Amino acid sequence: MSTPSSATQTPHLIRKKVIAGNWKMNKTAAEGVTLTKELLDEIGRETSVDVVICPPFTALASVGQALEGQAVKLGAQNMHPEKNGAFTGEISAEMLRTLYVTHVILGHSERRQYFGETDALVNKKVLAALANELRPSLCVGETLAEREGGKTLDVVRTQTEVALAGVKPEQLTSVIIAYEPVWAIGTGKVATTAQAQEVHAFIRSLLVSLYGAALAAKVRILYGGSMKPANAPELLAQPDIDGGLIGGASLESRSFVELVKAAKAAM
Ligand code: PGA
């Protein structure tokens, strides 16, 4: 029998899986609390998987209250890199912290596509989040045209390297990376496990070259893009897929709970 490579041998021991729900622009505060309570009934004490829910800003306070004393963590979907000032419509890391937010999605492809976020801006946000002890979930991923043009790895390399510029080695394991092929988000078109694993392994190899193997082995890299209970077990069984960033399937308790259970079973 051949000896398993270190990549397949150790990840489950050193990387706790993460299931993060990105509610996007869905749920009022009251609806968010209802969904949160349903989730807590089933997975409120789940500690073998890191579970994060990311409601819209307007639901953070009430969902945060519902989460008090529970293992499920609270994330925001975006933030501004500055501490405060004349930035109409924006929210700072410090403001999120006062609502007991611990995680923040940064550089989501919808932010890049509809709100013009560049890699340089995403980098500022990552650094600001870390400086405020928020854990960034940094999203990277190629469009369909980029994949078809053979540019997937180049795009992901640039997005990852620029976004992480200035992140210190001791901060790296606070960063979660989410590989989300843009063509798979909300489309029902999931990347094949081989396509996803290839990019995840590539991202980890980038981290090895930037930070060394020991630190790179500790970073969680999530897959996002039409992940649901039916396709999750196979994706989560891949050596470099450490969880999921879930859009559509996070809006309903049953499917989100099933995804958390799938991640637990894959550990
Ligand atoms: P989806 O969204 O699961 O609905 O494809 C994922 C995301 O955009 O984070």
Short mmCIF file of C-alpha atoms and ligand atoms in Angstrom, two decimals:
data_model
loop_
_atom_site.label_atom_id
_atom_site.label_comp_id
_atom_site.label_asym_id
_atom_site.label_seq_id
_atom_site.Cartn_x
_atom_site.Cartn_y
_atom_site.Cartn_z
CA MET A 1 0.00 0.00 0.00
CA SER A 2 1.38 3.39 -0.86
CA THR A 3 1.88 5.97 1.85
CA PRO A 4 -0.64 8.82 1.60
CA SER A 5 0.89 12.16 0.72
CA SER A 6 1.01 14.75 3.48
CA ALA A 7 -1.76 16.66 1.71
CA THR A 8 -4.18 13.77 2.08
CA GLN A 9 -2.90 12.54 5.41
CA THR A 10 -3.17 15.54 7.67
CA PRO A 11 -5.77 18.10 6.64
CA HIS A 12 -8.58 16.75 8.77
CA LEU A 13 -6.36 16.85 11.82
CA ILE A 14 -5.15 20.38 11.37
CA ARG A 15 -8.01 22.15 9.59
CA LYS A 16 -11.46 22.28 11.09
CA LYS A 17 -14.06 22.48 8.37
CA VAL A 18 -16.06 25.70 7.97
CA ILE A 19 -19.62 26.09 6.71
CA ALA A 20 -20.47 29.75 6.15
CA GLY A 21 -23.85 31.02 5.03
CA ASN A 22 -23.89 34.13 2.84
CA TRP A 23 -27.46 35.38 2.99
CA LYS A 24 -26.69 38.18 0.51
CA MET A 25 -29.51 40.78 0.29
CA ASN A 26 -32.10 38.46 1.81
CA LYS A 27 -33.97 38.34 5.12
CA THR A 28 -35.28 41.19 7.23
CA ALA A 29 -34.09 41.28 10.82
CA ALA A 30 -37.19 39.37 11.96
CA GLU A 31 -36.86 36.75 9.23
CA GLY A 32 -33.18 36.38 10.06
CA VAL A 33 -33.94 35.72 13.71
CA THR A 34 -36.50 33.07 12.74
CA LEU A 35 -33.99 31.29 10.51
CA THR A 36 -31.28 31.58 13.17
CA LYS A 37 -33.50 30.00 15.80
CA GLU A 38 -34.31 27.12 13.46
CA LEU A 39 -30.60 26.59 12.87
CA LEU A 40 -29.76 26.77 16.56
CA ASP A 41 -32.32 24.09 17.37
CA GLU A 42 -30.33 21.69 15.20
CA ILE A 43 -26.73 22.87 15.24
CA GLY A 44 -26.46 25.40 18.07
CA ARG A 45 -24.00 23.20 19.95
CA GLU A 46 -22.02 22.06 16.96
CA THR A 47 -18.35 22.58 17.70
CA SER A 48 -16.67 20.05 15.42
CA VAL A 49 -17.40 22.32 12.43
CA ASP A 50 -17.02 26.12 12.45
CA VAL A 51 -20.44 27.45 11.44
CA VAL A 52 -20.76 31.11 10.45
CA ILE A 53 -23.86 32.97 9.27
CA CYS A 54 -23.58 36.26 7.40
CA PRO A 55 -26.84 38.23 7.39
CA PRO A 56 -27.24 41.66 5.79
CA PHE A 57 -26.10 44.61 7.97
CA THR A 58 -29.64 45.38 9.09
CA ALA A 59 -30.06 41.93 10.65
CA LEU A 60 -26.65 41.70 12.36
CA ALA A 61 -27.73 43.11 15.70
CA SER A 62 -30.80 40.95 16.15
CA VAL A 63 -29.22 37.78 14.76
CA GLY A 64 -26.20 38.47 17.00
CA GLN A 65 -28.49 38.59 20.01
CA ALA A 66 -30.09 35.29 19.01
CA LEU A 67 -26.61 33.75 18.77
CA GLU A 68 -25.50 34.81 22.24
CA GLY A 69 -23.87 31.91 24.09
CA GLN A 70 -24.05 29.63 21.04
CA ALA A 71 -21.27 28.10 18.97
CA VAL A 72 -22.53 29.54 15.66
CA LYS A 73 -20.58 32.66 14.70
CA LEU A 74 -21.67 35.93 13.14
CA GLY A 75 -20.21 37.32 9.93
CA ALA A 76 -20.79 40.43 7.82
CA GLN A 77 -20.82 40.44 4.03
CA ASN A 78 -18.64 43.49 3.48
CA MET A 79 -17.00 46.42 5.28
CA HIS A 80 -15.14 49.63 4.50
CA PRO A 81 -11.38 49.70 5.18
CA GLU A 82 -11.34 53.09 6.94
CA LYS A 83 -12.03 53.46 10.64
CA ASN A 84 -14.67 56.19 10.22
CA GLY A 85 -15.35 59.36 8.24
CA ALA A 86 -17.20 60.72 5.24
CA PHE A 87 -18.05 57.46 3.49
CA THR A 88 -21.81 57.63 3.07
CA GLY A 89 -23.50 54.29 3.21
CA GLU A 90 -20.48 52.39 4.52
CA ILE A 91 -19.76 50.40 7.69
CA SER A 92 -16.38 50.03 9.44
CA ALA A 93 -14.71 47.06 11.09
CA GLU A 94 -15.06 48.73 14.46
CA MET A 95 -18.82 49.09 13.98
CA LEU A 96 -19.06 45.41 13.13
CA ARG A 97 -17.08 44.50 16.22
CA THR A 98 -19.56 46.29 18.46
CA LEU A 99 -22.25 43.93 17.09
CA TYR A 100 -20.16 40.87 18.05
CA VAL A 101 -19.29 40.14 14.46
CA THR A 102 -16.23 37.86 14.21
CA HIS A 103 -16.03 37.16 10.46
CA VAL A 104 -16.39 39.23 7.30
CA ILE A 105 -16.74 38.19 3.66
CA LEU A 106 -14.43 40.31 1.50
CA GLY A 107 -14.02 40.58 -2.25
CA HIS A 108 -17.11 38.59 -3.13
CA SER A 109 -17.50 38.43 -6.91
CA GLU A 110 -20.78 40.35 -6.67
CA ARG A 111 -18.90 43.18 -4.95
CA ARG A 112 -16.25 43.06 -7.66
CA GLN A 113 -18.77 42.84 -10.51
CA TYR A 114 -21.51 45.25 -9.43
CA PHE A 115 -19.63 47.63 -7.13
CA GLY A 116 -16.29 47.84 -8.90
CA GLU A 117 -14.14 46.43 -6.11
CA THR A 118 -10.55 45.96 -7.20
CA ASP A 119 -7.89 43.65 -5.80
CA ALA A 120 -6.20 46.69 -4.26
CA LEU A 121 -9.37 47.69 -2.40
CA VAL A 122 -9.95 44.11 -1.27
CA ASN A 123 -6.38 44.11 0.09
CA LYS A 124 -7.08 47.25 2.15
CA LYS A 125 -10.19 45.61 3.55
CA VAL A 126 -8.35 42.41 4.43
CA LEU A 127 -5.69 44.37 6.32
CA ALA A 128 -8.30 46.49 8.11
CA ALA A 129 -10.30 43.42 9.10
CA LEU A 130 -7.24 41.71 10.53
CA ALA A 131 -6.16 44.85 12.38
CA ASN A 132 -9.58 44.79 14.05
CA GLU A 133 -9.50 41.09 14.84
CA LEU A 134 -12.13 40.18 12.30
CA ARG A 135 -11.53 37.04 10.28
CA PRO A 136 -11.75 37.80 6.56
CA SER A 137 -13.28 35.27 4.19
CA LEU A 138 -11.44 36.36 1.09
CA CYS A 139 -13.28 35.40 -2.10
CA VAL A 140 -11.41 34.66 -5.32
CA GLY A 141 -12.54 33.04 -8.55
CA GLU A 142 -12.62 33.30 -12.30
CA THR A 143 -15.43 34.23 -14.68
CA LEU A 144 -16.62 31.85 -17.39
CA ALA A 145 -14.70 33.79 -20.05
CA GLU A 146 -11.54 33.59 -17.98
CA ARG A 147 -11.94 29.83 -17.50
CA GLU A 148 -12.63 29.30 -21.17
CA GLY A 149 -9.61 31.45 -22.02
CA GLY A 150 -7.38 29.21 -19.89
CA LYS A 151 -6.75 32.02 -17.41
CA THR A 152 -8.23 30.51 -14.25
CA LEU A 153 -5.00 29.98 -12.35
CA ASP A 154 -3.54 33.35 -13.37
CA VAL A 155 -6.67 35.17 -12.21
CA VAL A 156 -6.78 33.31 -8.92
CA ARG A 157 -3.06 33.89 -8.38
CA THR A 158 -3.35 37.65 -8.85
CA GLN A 159 -6.48 37.95 -6.72
CA THR A 160 -4.91 35.92 -3.91
CA GLU A 161 -1.46 37.51 -3.95
CA VAL A 162 -2.71 41.10 -4.15
CA ALA A 163 -5.37 40.60 -1.48
CA LEU A 164 -2.85 39.08 0.92
CA ALA A 165 -0.09 41.67 0.41
CA GLY A 166 1.07 42.86 3.81
CA VAL A 167 -0.68 40.08 5.75
CA LYS A 168 1.83 38.98 8.36
CA PRO A 169 2.61 35.30 8.88
CA GLU A 170 1.05 35.38 12.35
CA GLN A 171 -2.19 36.73 10.85
CA LEU A 172 -2.47 34.23 8.02
CA THR A 173 -4.42 31.51 9.79
CA SER A 174 -7.12 34.06 10.66
CA VAL A 175 -7.79 34.38 6.94
CA ILE A 176 -10.24 32.01 5.29
CA ILE A 177 -10.07 31.83 1.51
CA ALA A 178 -13.16 31.03 -0.53
CA TYR A 179 -12.69 29.81 -4.07
CA GLU A 180 -15.88 30.74 -5.89
CA PRO A 181 -15.88 30.27 -9.66
CA VAL A 182 -18.13 33.14 -10.78
CA TRP A 183 -19.88 30.94 -13.35
CA ALA A 184 -20.99 28.58 -10.57
CA ILE A 185 -22.50 31.18 -8.23
CA GLY A 186 -26.26 31.00 -8.04
CA THR A 187 -26.40 29.26 -11.41
CA GLY A 188 -26.85 25.66 -10.29
CA LYS A 189 -23.64 24.88 -12.22
CA VAL A 190 -21.28 23.46 -9.67
CA ALA A 191 -17.60 23.02 -10.49
CA THR A 192 -16.67 19.36 -10.76
CA THR A 193 -14.78 18.08 -7.76
CA ALA A 194 -11.68 17.78 -9.94
CA GLN A 195 -11.99 21.40 -11.15
CA ALA A 196 -12.47 22.64 -7.61
CA GLN A 197 -9.72 20.53 -6.06
CA GLU A 198 -7.27 21.64 -8.76
CA VAL A 199 -7.78 25.31 -7.91
CA HIS A 200 -7.80 24.69 -4.15
CA ALA A 201 -4.49 22.82 -4.39
CA PHE A 202 -3.14 25.67 -6.51
CA ILE A 203 -4.17 28.26 -3.91
CA ARG A 204 -2.49 26.19 -1.22
CA SER A 205 0.67 26.00 -3.31
CA LEU A 206 0.60 29.80 -3.60
CA LEU A 207 0.33 30.02 0.19
CA VAL A 208 3.28 27.63 0.50
CA SER A 209 5.40 29.89 -1.68
CA LEU A 210 4.29 33.02 0.23
CA TYR A 211 4.30 31.71 3.81
CA GLY A 212 5.86 28.24 3.88
CA ALA A 213 4.32 24.80 4.09
CA ALA A 214 3.54 24.71 7.81
CA LEU A 215 1.37 27.84 7.76
CA ALA A 216 -0.18 27.04 4.37
CA ALA A 217 -1.35 23.69 5.73
CA LYS A 218 -3.41 25.48 8.37
CA VAL A 219 -5.42 27.84 6.14
CA ARG A 220 -9.00 26.86 5.42
CA ILE A 221 -9.95 27.09 1.74
CA LEU A 222 -13.71 26.92 1.14
CA TYR A 223 -15.54 26.15 -2.06
CA GLY A 224 -18.49 28.33 -3.06
CA GLY A 225 -20.84 28.16 -6.02
CA SER A 226 -24.10 26.20 -5.99
CA MET A 227 -22.96 23.98 -3.12
CA LYS A 228 -25.89 22.01 -1.73
CA PRO A 229 -26.51 18.83 0.23
CA ALA A 230 -26.45 16.69 -2.93
CA ASN A 231 -23.00 17.74 -4.11
CA ALA A 232 -21.35 18.68 -0.81
CA PRO A 233 -20.09 15.27 0.39
CA GLU A 234 -17.96 14.74 -2.70
CA LEU A 235 -16.57 18.28 -2.66
CA LEU A 236 -15.87 18.16 1.07
CA ALA A 237 -13.99 14.88 0.70
CA GLN A 238 -11.31 16.54 -1.44
CA PRO A 239 -7.99 16.99 0.36
CA ASP A 240 -7.84 20.77 -0.07
CA ILE A 241 -11.54 21.65 0.27
CA ASP A 242 -12.08 22.68 3.87
CA GLY A 243 -15.70 23.73 3.79
CA GLY A 244 -18.20 25.80 1.88
CA LEU A 245 -19.40 29.36 1.43
CA ILE A 246 -23.07 28.83 0.81
CA GLY A 247 -25.47 31.28 -0.82
CA GLY A 248 -28.85 29.90 -1.92
CA ALA A 249 -28.76 26.81 0.29
CA SER A 250 -28.08 28.92 3.40
CA LEU A 251 -31.47 30.66 3.21
CA GLU A 252 -33.40 27.66 4.38
CA SER A 253 -32.60 25.85 7.62
CA ARG A 254 -32.99 22.31 6.34
CA SER A 255 -30.39 22.56 3.57
CA PHE A 256 -27.94 24.57 5.66
CA VAL A 257 -28.16 22.08 8.54
CA GLU A 258 -27.56 19.24 6.10
CA LEU A 259 -24.46 21.00 4.81
CA VAL A 260 -23.12 21.36 8.35
CA LYS A 261 -23.75 17.65 8.89
CA ALA A 262 -22.00 16.82 5.62
CA ALA A 263 -18.95 18.80 6.76
CA LYS A 264 -18.97 16.99 10.09
CA ALA A 265 -19.14 13.62 8.32
CA ALA A 266 -16.22 14.62 6.08
CA MET A 267 -13.87 15.34 9.00
P1 PGA B 1 -24.58 30.14 -4.22
O1 PGA B 1 -23.71 31.40 -3.75
O2 PGA B 1 -24.35 29.05 -3.18
O3 PGA B 1 -25.97 30.61 -4.25
O4 PGA B 1 -24.05 29.74 -5.55
C1 PGA B 1 -22.43 31.26 -3.20
C2 PGA B 1 -21.84 32.62 -2.89
O5 PGA B 1 -22.02 33.55 -3.69
O6 PGA B 1 -21.18 32.83 -1.85
#
